[in-house]
PDB file of C-alpha atoms and ligand atoms in Angstrom:
ATOM      1  CA  MET A   7       1.459 -46.765  53.812  1.00  0.00           C
ATOM      2  CA  ARG A   8       1.062 -44.878  56.744  1.00  0.00           C
ATOM      3  CA  LYS A   9      -1.282 -41.385  56.627  1.00  0.00           C
ATOM      4  CA  ASN A  10      -0.184 -38.783  58.528  1.00  0.00           C
ATOM      5  CA  ILE A  11      -2.666 -37.864  61.507  1.00  0.00           C
ATOM      6  CA  ILE A  12      -3.348 -34.252  62.654  1.00  0.00           C
ATOM      7  CA  ALA A  13      -4.968 -34.279  66.033  1.00  0.00           C
ATOM      8  CA  GLY A  14      -6.363 -31.028  68.070  1.00  0.00           C
ATOM      9  CA  ASN A  15      -5.837 -32.888  72.077  1.00  0.00           C
ATOM     10  CA  TRP A  16      -7.953 -29.423  73.605  1.00  0.00           C
ATOM     11  CA  LYS A  17      -7.782 -31.530  77.443  1.00  0.00           C
ATOM     12  CA  MET A  18      -9.870 -29.048  79.802  1.00  0.00           C
ATOM     13  CA  ASN A  19     -10.706 -26.510  76.697  1.00  0.00           C
ATOM     14  CA  LYS A  20     -14.008 -25.674  75.647  1.00  0.00           C
ATOM     15  CA  THR A  21     -17.693 -25.634  77.116  1.00  0.00           C
ATOM     16  CA  PRO A  22     -19.828 -27.701  74.468  1.00  0.00           C
ATOM     17  CA  GLN A  23     -20.851 -24.008  73.145  1.00  0.00           C
ATOM     18  CA  GLU A  24     -17.657 -23.443  72.503  1.00  0.00           C
ATOM     19  CA  SER A  25     -16.851 -26.495  70.491  1.00  0.00           C
ATOM     20  CA  THR A  26     -19.076 -25.919  69.035  1.00  0.00           C
ATOM     21  CA  GLN A  27     -17.968 -22.727  67.265  1.00  0.00           C
ATOM     22  CA  LEU A  28     -14.357 -24.095  67.303  1.00  0.00           C
ATOM     23  CA  VAL A  29     -14.756 -26.744  65.421  1.00  0.00           C
ATOM     24  CA  GLU A  30     -17.934 -25.043  62.587  1.00  0.00           C
ATOM     25  CA  GLU A  31     -15.360 -22.781  62.193  1.00  0.00           C
ATOM     26  CA  THR A  32     -11.634 -24.803  61.497  1.00  0.00           C
ATOM     27  CA  LEU A  33     -14.355 -26.579  59.399  1.00  0.00           C
ATOM     28  CA  GLN A  34     -15.075 -22.867  57.654  1.00  0.00           C
ATOM     29  CA  LEU A  35     -10.716 -22.576  57.261  1.00  0.00           C
ATOM     30  CA  LEU A  36     -10.162 -25.827  55.958  1.00  0.00           C
ATOM     31  CA  ALA A  37     -13.140 -25.420  53.612  1.00  0.00           C
ATOM     32  CA  LYS A  38     -10.686 -23.754  51.583  1.00  0.00           C
ATOM     33  CA  GLU A  39      -7.402 -26.255  51.215  1.00  0.00           C
ATOM     34  CA  ASN A  40      -6.049 -29.426  49.858  1.00  0.00           C
ATOM     35  CA  ILE A  41      -5.577 -31.409  52.196  1.00  0.00           C
ATOM     36  CA  GLY A  42      -4.826 -34.501  50.884  1.00  0.00           C
ATOM     37  CA  GLU A  43      -4.482 -38.070  52.411  1.00  0.00           C
ATOM     38  CA  THR A  44      -4.207 -35.897  56.190  1.00  0.00           C
ATOM     39  CA  ILE A  45      -6.078 -37.326  58.424  1.00  0.00           C
ATOM     40  CA  VAL A  46      -7.355 -34.372  60.977  1.00  0.00           C
ATOM     41  CA  ILE A  47      -8.581 -35.010  64.287  1.00  0.00           C
ATOM     42  CA  PHE A  48     -11.065 -33.147  66.591  1.00  0.00           C
ATOM     43  CA  CYS A  49     -10.300 -34.490  70.527  1.00  0.00           C
ATOM     44  CA  PRO A  50     -12.460 -32.544  73.258  1.00  0.00           C
ATOM     45  CA  PRO A  51     -13.852 -32.910  76.283  1.00  0.00           C
ATOM     46  CA  PHE A  52     -16.438 -35.799  76.719  1.00  0.00           C
ATOM     47  CA  ILE A  53     -19.082 -33.480  77.527  1.00  0.00           C
ATOM     48  CA  ALA A  54     -18.881 -31.869  73.990  1.00  0.00           C
ATOM     49  CA  LEU A  55     -17.809 -34.926  71.987  1.00  0.00           C
ATOM     50  CA  GLU A  56     -21.216 -36.308  70.741  1.00  0.00           C
ATOM     51  CA  ARG A  57     -21.522 -32.968  69.178  1.00  0.00           C
ATOM     52  CA  VAL A  58     -18.278 -33.230  67.383  1.00  0.00           C
ATOM     53  CA  ALA A  59     -18.479 -35.997  66.085  1.00  0.00           C
ATOM     54  CA  GLY A  60     -22.564 -34.976  64.988  1.00  0.00           C
ATOM     55  CA  LEU A  61     -20.115 -31.608  63.331  1.00  0.00           C
ATOM     56  CA  VAL A  62     -17.722 -34.084  61.175  1.00  0.00           C
ATOM     57  CA  LYS A  63     -19.661 -37.095  60.342  1.00  0.00           C
ATOM     58  CA  GLY A  64     -19.578 -38.021  56.709  1.00  0.00           C
ATOM     59  CA  LYS A  65     -16.778 -35.653  56.852  1.00  0.00           C
ATOM     60  CA  LYS A  66     -13.347 -36.887  54.421  1.00  0.00           C
ATOM     61  CA  ASN A  67     -10.424 -38.060  56.430  1.00  0.00           C
ATOM     62  CA  ILE A  68     -12.318 -35.474  59.328  1.00  0.00           C
ATOM     63  CA  PHE A  69     -13.335 -37.607  63.140  1.00  0.00           C
ATOM     64  CA  ALA A  70     -12.846 -37.160  66.439  1.00  0.00           C
ATOM     65  CA  ALA A  71     -11.746 -38.856  69.544  1.00  0.00           C
ATOM     66  CA  ALA A  72     -11.568 -38.535  73.065  1.00  0.00           C
ATOM     67  CA  GLN A  73      -9.067 -38.030  75.450  1.00  0.00           C
ATOM     68  CA  ASN A  74      -9.762 -41.009  78.116  1.00  0.00           C
ATOM     69  CA  CYS A  75     -11.330 -43.413  78.719  1.00  0.00           C
ATOM     70  CA  HIS A  76     -11.668 -46.830  80.963  1.00  0.00           C
ATOM     71  CA  TRP A  77     -11.324 -50.226  79.949  1.00  0.00           C
ATOM     72  CA  GLU A  78     -14.142 -51.381  80.873  1.00  0.00           C
ATOM     73  CA  LYS A  79     -17.555 -51.514  79.459  1.00  0.00           C
ATOM     74  CA  SER A  80     -19.230 -50.474  82.180  1.00  0.00           C
ATOM     75  CA  GLY A  81     -20.480 -50.419  85.928  1.00  0.00           C
ATOM     76  CA  ALA A  82     -19.457 -49.162  89.266  1.00  0.00           C
ATOM     77  CA  TYR A  83     -16.387 -47.005  88.425  1.00  0.00           C
ATOM     78  CA  THR A  84     -18.403 -42.823  89.102  1.00  0.00           C
ATOM     79  CA  GLY A  85     -16.385 -41.093  86.286  1.00  0.00           C
ATOM     80  CA  GLU A  86     -15.486 -42.199  84.059  1.00  0.00           C
ATOM     81  CA  VAL A  87     -16.403 -42.505  80.537  1.00  0.00           C
ATOM     82  CA  SER A  88     -15.621 -46.315  78.491  1.00  0.00           C
ATOM     83  CA  ALA A  89     -14.373 -46.925  74.617  1.00  0.00           C
ATOM     84  CA  ALA A  90     -18.342 -48.391  74.164  1.00  0.00           C
ATOM     85  CA  MET A  91     -19.783 -44.992  76.010  1.00  0.00           C
ATOM     86  CA  ILE A  92     -16.656 -43.091  73.346  1.00  0.00           C
ATOM     87  CA  LYS A  93     -18.147 -45.109  70.587  1.00  0.00           C
ATOM     88  CA  ALA A  94     -21.644 -44.973  71.173  1.00  0.00           C
ATOM     89  CA  ALA A  95     -20.684 -40.501  70.394  1.00  0.00           C
ATOM     90  CA  GLY A  96     -19.139 -41.064  67.255  1.00  0.00           C
ATOM     91  CA  ALA A  97     -15.526 -41.154  68.465  1.00  0.00           C
ATOM     92  CA  ALA A  98     -13.385 -43.311  66.286  1.00  0.00           C
ATOM     93  CA  TYR A  99     -10.118 -42.237  68.910  1.00  0.00           C
ATOM     94  CA  VAL A 100      -9.505 -42.655  71.383  1.00  0.00           C
ATOM     95  CA  ILE A 101      -6.276 -40.594  73.034  1.00  0.00           C
ATOM     96  CA  ILE A 102      -4.858 -43.402  75.477  1.00  0.00           C
ATOM     97  CA  GLY A 103      -1.559 -42.695  78.246  1.00  0.00           C
ATOM     98  CA  HIS A 104      -1.576 -38.528  77.218  1.00  0.00           C
ATOM     99  CA  SER A 105       0.899 -37.686  79.547  1.00  0.00           C
ATOM    100  CA  GLU A 106      -1.189 -35.429  81.735  1.00  0.00           C
ATOM    101  CA  ARG A 107      -2.923 -38.632  82.593  1.00  0.00           C
ATOM    102  CA  ARG A 108       0.189 -40.023  83.485  1.00  0.00           C
ATOM    103  CA  LEU A 109       1.705 -37.511  86.390  1.00  0.00           C
ATOM    104  CA  TYR A 110      -1.484 -36.640  87.604  1.00  0.00           C
ATOM    105  CA  PHE A 111      -3.772 -39.693  88.073  1.00  0.00           C
ATOM    106  CA  ASN A 112      -1.343 -42.427  88.019  1.00  0.00           C
ATOM    107  CA  GLU A 113      -1.583 -44.363  84.893  1.00  0.00           C
ATOM    108  CA  THR A 114       0.244 -46.513  84.769  1.00  0.00           C
ATOM    109  CA  ASN A 115       2.195 -48.836  80.959  1.00  0.00           C
ATOM    110  CA  GLU A 116      -0.215 -51.758  83.145  1.00  0.00           C
ATOM    111  CA  GLN A 117      -3.855 -49.797  82.936  1.00  0.00           C
ATOM    112  CA  LEU A 118      -3.667 -48.189  79.477  1.00  0.00           C
ATOM    113  CA  ALA A 119      -2.112 -52.020  77.878  1.00  0.00           C
ATOM    114  CA  LYS A 120      -6.191 -52.731  79.296  1.00  0.00           C
ATOM    115  CA  LYS A 121      -7.505 -49.174  77.883  1.00  0.00           C
ATOM    116  CA  VAL A 122      -5.690 -50.013  74.961  1.00  0.00           C
ATOM    117  CA  ASN A 123      -6.972 -53.333  74.341  1.00  0.00           C
ATOM    118  CA  ALA A 124     -11.123 -51.734  76.025  1.00  0.00           C
ATOM    119  CA  VAL A 125     -10.460 -49.330  72.275  1.00  0.00           C
ATOM    120  CA  LEU A 126      -9.075 -52.031  69.785  1.00  0.00           C
ATOM    121  CA  ALA A 127     -12.502 -54.236  71.390  1.00  0.00           C
ATOM    122  CA  GLU A 128     -14.913 -51.503  70.340  1.00  0.00           C
ATOM    123  CA  GLY A 129     -13.059 -51.379  66.835  1.00  0.00           C
ATOM    124  CA  LEU A 130     -11.813 -47.423  67.281  1.00  0.00           C
ATOM    125  CA  GLN A 131      -8.318 -46.247  66.981  1.00  0.00           C
ATOM    126  CA  PRO A 132      -5.914 -46.019  70.192  1.00  0.00           C
ATOM    127  CA  ILE A 133      -3.752 -43.174  70.226  1.00  0.00           C
ATOM    128  CA  TYR A 134      -0.890 -44.122  72.346  1.00  0.00           C
ATOM    129  CA  CYS A 135       1.523 -41.539  73.877  1.00  0.00           C
ATOM    130  CA  CYS A 136       4.847 -42.270  75.290  1.00  0.00           C
ATOM    131  CA  GLY A 137       8.135 -39.477  75.901  1.00  0.00           C
ATOM    132  CA  GLU A 138       9.539 -38.558  78.738  1.00  0.00           C
ATOM    133  CA  PRO A 139      10.601 -35.935  81.431  1.00  0.00           C
ATOM    134  CA  LEU A 140      13.005 -33.569  80.893  1.00  0.00           C
ATOM    135  CA  GLU A 141      15.260 -35.416  84.244  1.00  0.00           C
ATOM    136  CA  VAL A 142      15.193 -38.471  82.106  1.00  0.00           C
ATOM    137  CA  ARG A 143      16.209 -37.053  78.771  1.00  0.00           C
ATOM    138  CA  GLU A 144      18.842 -34.464  80.610  1.00  0.00           C
ATOM    139  CA  ALA A 145      19.924 -38.585  81.815  1.00  0.00           C
ATOM    140  CA  ASN A 146      20.090 -39.211  78.440  1.00  0.00           C
ATOM    141  CA  LYS A 147      17.629 -42.497  79.842  1.00  0.00           C
ATOM    142  CA  HIS A 148      14.684 -41.959  77.273  1.00  0.00           C
ATOM    143  CA  PHE A 149      15.516 -44.251  74.482  1.00  0.00           C
ATOM    144  CA  GLU A 150      14.827 -46.561  77.266  1.00  0.00           C
ATOM    145  CA  LEU A 151      11.585 -44.797  78.956  1.00  0.00           C
ATOM    146  CA  VAL A 152      10.063 -45.043  75.216  1.00  0.00           C
ATOM    147  CA  ALA A 153      10.607 -48.790  74.781  1.00  0.00           C
ATOM    148  CA  GLN A 154       9.568 -49.297  78.651  1.00  0.00           C
ATOM    149  CA  GLN A 155       6.130 -47.364  77.207  1.00  0.00           C
ATOM    150  CA  ILE A 156       6.051 -48.535  73.794  1.00  0.00           C
ATOM    151  CA  LYS A 157       6.681 -52.379  74.705  1.00  0.00           C
ATOM    152  CA  GLU A 158       4.702 -52.781  78.190  1.00  0.00           C
ATOM    153  CA  GLY A 159       1.622 -50.416  76.950  1.00  0.00           C
ATOM    154  CA  LEU A 160       1.332 -51.958  73.031  1.00  0.00           C
ATOM    155  CA  PHE A 161       3.480 -54.852  71.984  1.00  0.00           C
ATOM    156  CA  HIS A 162       1.133 -57.644  73.480  1.00  0.00           C
ATOM    157  CA  LEU A 163      -1.375 -57.088  70.617  1.00  0.00           C
ATOM    158  CA  SER A 164      -1.424 -59.883  67.591  1.00  0.00           C
ATOM    159  CA  LYS A 165      -0.191 -58.196  64.767  1.00  0.00           C
ATOM    160  CA  ASP A 166      -3.475 -57.670  63.418  1.00  0.00           C
ATOM    161  CA  ASP A 167      -4.629 -54.681  66.751  1.00  0.00           C
ATOM    162  CA  PHE A 168      -0.930 -53.210  66.931  1.00  0.00           C
ATOM    163  CA  SER A 169      -2.093 -52.068  62.720  1.00  0.00           C
ATOM    164  CA  LYS A 170      -4.998 -49.917  64.133  1.00  0.00           C
ATOM    165  CA  VAL A 171      -2.426 -48.280  66.119  1.00  0.00           C
ATOM    166  CA  VAL A 172      -1.779 -44.260  66.188  1.00  0.00           C
ATOM    167  CA  ILE A 173       1.918 -43.079  68.229  1.00  0.00           C
ATOM    168  CA  ALA A 174       2.465 -40.394  69.479  1.00  0.00           C
ATOM    169  CA  TYR A 175       5.804 -40.083  71.272  1.00  0.00           C
ATOM    170  CA  GLU A 176       5.849 -36.256  73.744  1.00  0.00           C
ATOM    171  CA  PRO A 177       7.985 -35.482  75.850  1.00  0.00           C
ATOM    172  CA  VAL A 178       6.651 -34.100  78.593  1.00  0.00           C
ATOM    173  CA  TRP A 179       9.544 -30.753  78.494  1.00  0.00           C
ATOM    174  CA  ALA A 180       7.827 -29.485  75.317  1.00  0.00           C
ATOM    175  CA  ILE A 181       4.109 -30.319  76.194  1.00  0.00           C
ATOM    176  CA  GLY A 182       3.151 -26.938  76.594  1.00  0.00           C
ATOM    177  CA  THR A 183       5.684 -24.940  76.862  1.00  0.00           C
ATOM    178  CA  GLY A 184       6.621 -23.279  73.682  1.00  0.00           C
ATOM    179  CA  LYS A 185      10.385 -25.286  74.238  1.00  0.00           C
ATOM    180  CA  VAL A 186       9.564 -27.922  70.940  1.00  0.00           C
ATOM    181  CA  ALA A 187      11.967 -30.538  69.972  1.00  0.00           C
ATOM    182  CA  SER A 188      14.124 -29.637  67.156  1.00  0.00           C
ATOM    183  CA  ASP A 189      13.842 -31.804  64.120  1.00  0.00           C
ATOM    184  CA  GLU A 190      16.589 -34.078  64.509  1.00  0.00           C
ATOM    185  CA  GLN A 191      15.783 -34.724  68.482  1.00  0.00           C
ATOM    186  CA  ALA A 192      11.707 -35.752  67.146  1.00  0.00           C
ATOM    187  CA  GLN A 193      13.426 -37.416  64.036  1.00  0.00           C
ATOM    188  CA  GLU A 194      16.282 -39.984  66.120  1.00  0.00           C
ATOM    189  CA  ILE A 195      13.553 -41.383  68.240  1.00  0.00           C
ATOM    190  CA  HIS A 196      10.270 -41.199  65.787  1.00  0.00           C
ATOM    191  CA  ALA A 197      13.501 -44.048  63.747  1.00  0.00           C
ATOM    192  CA  TYR A 198      13.951 -45.671  67.451  1.00  0.00           C
ATOM    193  CA  ILE A 199      10.171 -46.191  67.746  1.00  0.00           C
ATOM    194  CA  ARG A 200       9.890 -47.773  63.773  1.00  0.00           C
ATOM    195  CA  LYS A 201      13.120 -50.283  65.410  1.00  0.00           C
ATOM    196  CA  LEU A 202      10.978 -51.143  67.779  1.00  0.00           C
ATOM    197  CA  ILE A 203       7.876 -51.734  65.874  1.00  0.00           C
ATOM    198  CA  THR A 204      10.060 -53.470  62.620  1.00  0.00           C
ATOM    199  CA  GLU A 205      12.010 -55.510  65.715  1.00  0.00           C
ATOM    200  CA  LYS A 206       8.754 -57.311  67.445  1.00  0.00           C
ATOM    201  CA  TYR A 207       6.380 -56.930  64.091  1.00  0.00           C
ATOM    202  CA  ASP A 208       8.035 -55.930  60.768  1.00  0.00           C
ATOM    203  CA  ALA A 209       9.089 -53.413  58.606  1.00  0.00           C
ATOM    204  CA  ALA A 210       5.866 -53.321  56.919  1.00  0.00           C
ATOM    205  CA  THR A 211       4.290 -53.098  60.025  1.00  0.00           C
ATOM    206  CA  ALA A 212       5.960 -50.136  60.655  1.00  0.00           C
ATOM    207  CA  ALA A 213       6.418 -48.546  57.878  1.00  0.00           C
ATOM    208  CA  ASN A 214       2.301 -48.565  58.064  1.00  0.00           C
ATOM    209  CA  THR A 215       2.314 -47.002  61.629  1.00  0.00           C
ATOM    210  CA  THR A 216       2.420 -43.369  62.208  1.00  0.00           C
ATOM    211  CA  ILE A 217       3.623 -41.374  64.719  1.00  0.00           C
ATOM    212  CA  GLN A 218       2.951 -37.989  65.331  1.00  0.00           C
ATOM    213  CA  TYR A 219       4.953 -35.561  67.481  1.00  0.00           C
ATOM    214  CA  GLY A 220       3.870 -33.953  69.982  1.00  0.00           C
ATOM    215  CA  GLY A 221       4.963 -30.673  72.377  1.00  0.00           C
ATOM    216  CA  SER A 222       4.494 -26.824  71.322  1.00  0.00           C
ATOM    217  CA  MET A 223       3.704 -27.448  68.130  1.00  0.00           C
ATOM    218  CA  LYS A 224       2.697 -25.222  66.336  1.00  0.00           C
ATOM    219  CA  PRO A 225       2.170 -23.593  61.920  1.00  0.00           C
ATOM    220  CA  SER A 226       6.089 -21.345  62.505  1.00  0.00           C
ATOM    221  CA  ASN A 227       7.354 -25.478  63.561  1.00  0.00           C
ATOM    222  CA  ALA A 228       5.069 -27.939  62.294  1.00  0.00           C
ATOM    223  CA  LYS A 229       6.729 -27.903  58.431  1.00  0.00           C
ATOM    224  CA  GLY A 230      10.747 -28.784  59.539  1.00  0.00           C
ATOM    225  CA  LEU A 231       9.355 -31.350  62.359  1.00  0.00           C
ATOM    226  CA  MET A 232       6.323 -33.370  59.591  1.00  0.00           C
ATOM    227  CA  SER A 233       8.826 -32.738  57.699  1.00  0.00           C
ATOM    228  CA  GLN A 234      11.867 -36.031  58.869  1.00  0.00           C
ATOM    229  CA  PRO A 235      10.695 -38.684  57.444  1.00  0.00           C
ATOM    230  CA  ASP A 236       9.792 -40.980  60.373  1.00  0.00           C
ATOM    231  CA  VAL A 237       7.097 -37.481  61.701  1.00  0.00           C
ATOM    232  CA  ASP A 238       3.992 -38.720  60.608  1.00  0.00           C
ATOM    233  CA  GLY A 239       2.067 -35.615  61.565  1.00  0.00           C
ATOM    234  CA  GLY A 240       1.388 -34.348  64.632  1.00  0.00           C
ATOM    235  CA  LEU A 241      -0.719 -34.577  68.999  1.00  0.00           C
ATOM    236  CA  ILE A 242      -1.327 -30.764  68.750  1.00  0.00           C
ATOM    237  CA  GLY A 243      -2.819 -28.309  72.823  1.00  0.00           C
ATOM    238  CA  GLY A 244      -2.276 -24.707  72.618  1.00  0.00           C
ATOM    239  CA  ALA A 245      -2.199 -24.402  68.668  1.00  0.00           C
ATOM    240  CA  ALA A 246      -5.553 -26.494  68.170  1.00  0.00           C
ATOM    241  CA  LEU A 247      -7.376 -24.442  70.420  1.00  0.00           C
ATOM    242  CA  VAL A 248      -7.081 -21.722  67.416  1.00  0.00           C
ATOM    243  CA  ALA A 249      -8.970 -22.738  63.995  1.00  0.00           C
ATOM    244  CA  ALA A 250      -6.467 -21.042  62.097  1.00  0.00           C
ATOM    245  CA  ASP A 251      -3.454 -22.511  64.423  1.00  0.00           C
ATOM    246  CA  PHE A 252      -4.881 -25.848  63.628  1.00  0.00           C
ATOM    247  CA  VAL A 253      -6.065 -25.042  60.253  1.00  0.00           C
ATOM    248  CA  GLY A 254      -1.981 -23.552  59.223  1.00  0.00           C
ATOM    249  CA  ILE A 255      -0.017 -27.065  61.505  1.00  0.00           C
ATOM    250  CA  ILE A 256      -2.985 -29.297  59.310  1.00  0.00           C
ATOM    251  CA  LYS A 257      -1.289 -27.745  56.003  1.00  0.00           C
ATOM    252  CA  SER A 258       2.026 -28.261  56.842  1.00  0.00           C
ATOM    253  CA  ALA A 259       1.020 -31.648  56.932  1.00  0.00           C
TER     254      ALA A 259
HETATM  255  P1  LIG B  19       1.103 -28.618  73.417  1.00  0.00           P
HETATM  256  O1  LIG B  19       0.123 -30.247  73.995  1.00  0.00           O
HETATM  257  O2  LIG B  19       1.122 -28.928  71.739  1.00  0.00           O
HETATM  258  O3  LIG B  19      -0.138 -27.499  74.051  1.00  0.00           O
HETATM  259  O4  LIG B  19       2.236 -28.246  73.560  1.00  0.00           O
HETATM  260  C1  LIG B  19       0.318 -31.149  73.360  1.00  0.00           C
HETATM  261  C2  LIG B  19      -0.305 -32.322  74.108  1.00  0.00           C
HETATM  262  O5  LIG B  19       0.296 -32.350  74.973  1.00  0.00           O
HETATM  263  O6  LIG B  19      -1.023 -32.982  72.636  1.00  0.00           O
END
């Protein structure tokens, strides 16, 4: 059965030194809690990835992730980092297609499909992001857009490969805005995504897929969102930068 996954996406925050501090503080708080089978992931900037992976190495259900990768293994791609390098740094997951990458770096579903392939080829797991901007929701076209993101980015995969994918639904209008989707809005679209997976693969594959919610998740709203039947954890931005808040969310999973 699928697991709840709480991932802290630090974005372009924290130096290597600050990353060590934040992970150590979070681990100290976590040590006092019983978080059951919940998986916890830290997603620091590349420059701190190896050290964060080292800090969580061997810890049950705690992993490091990169926030992006290139689809080639190596080569003349100045400024880029490959999935092979991320694996060598000790990470287990890679966020692919975050809305900030789609928006500010013009990443397309076609490119993201190649990144997903590169991640899987290294034996890592992609956390594939989808979600609609405000104008798309207001035009009631969010189901269509999310379906397109999922189909074009993921549905070329075999069932076996797809079973390693984590999906994060993140409505763009809720990211960093303090405006969170209601529990019902989140449940509605998560159930829709699960239906798409059933149609493409089968019900068992859909039931086993972790679908996280992301967008202004905080300790105060985490419980309501994650108690929805199809919401399996969260991709957390701002609140993951404060150890007590991140742990507060993890406890709600
Ligand atoms: P937020 O970011 O929690 O700060 O809204 C979530 C995300 O972008 O993954």
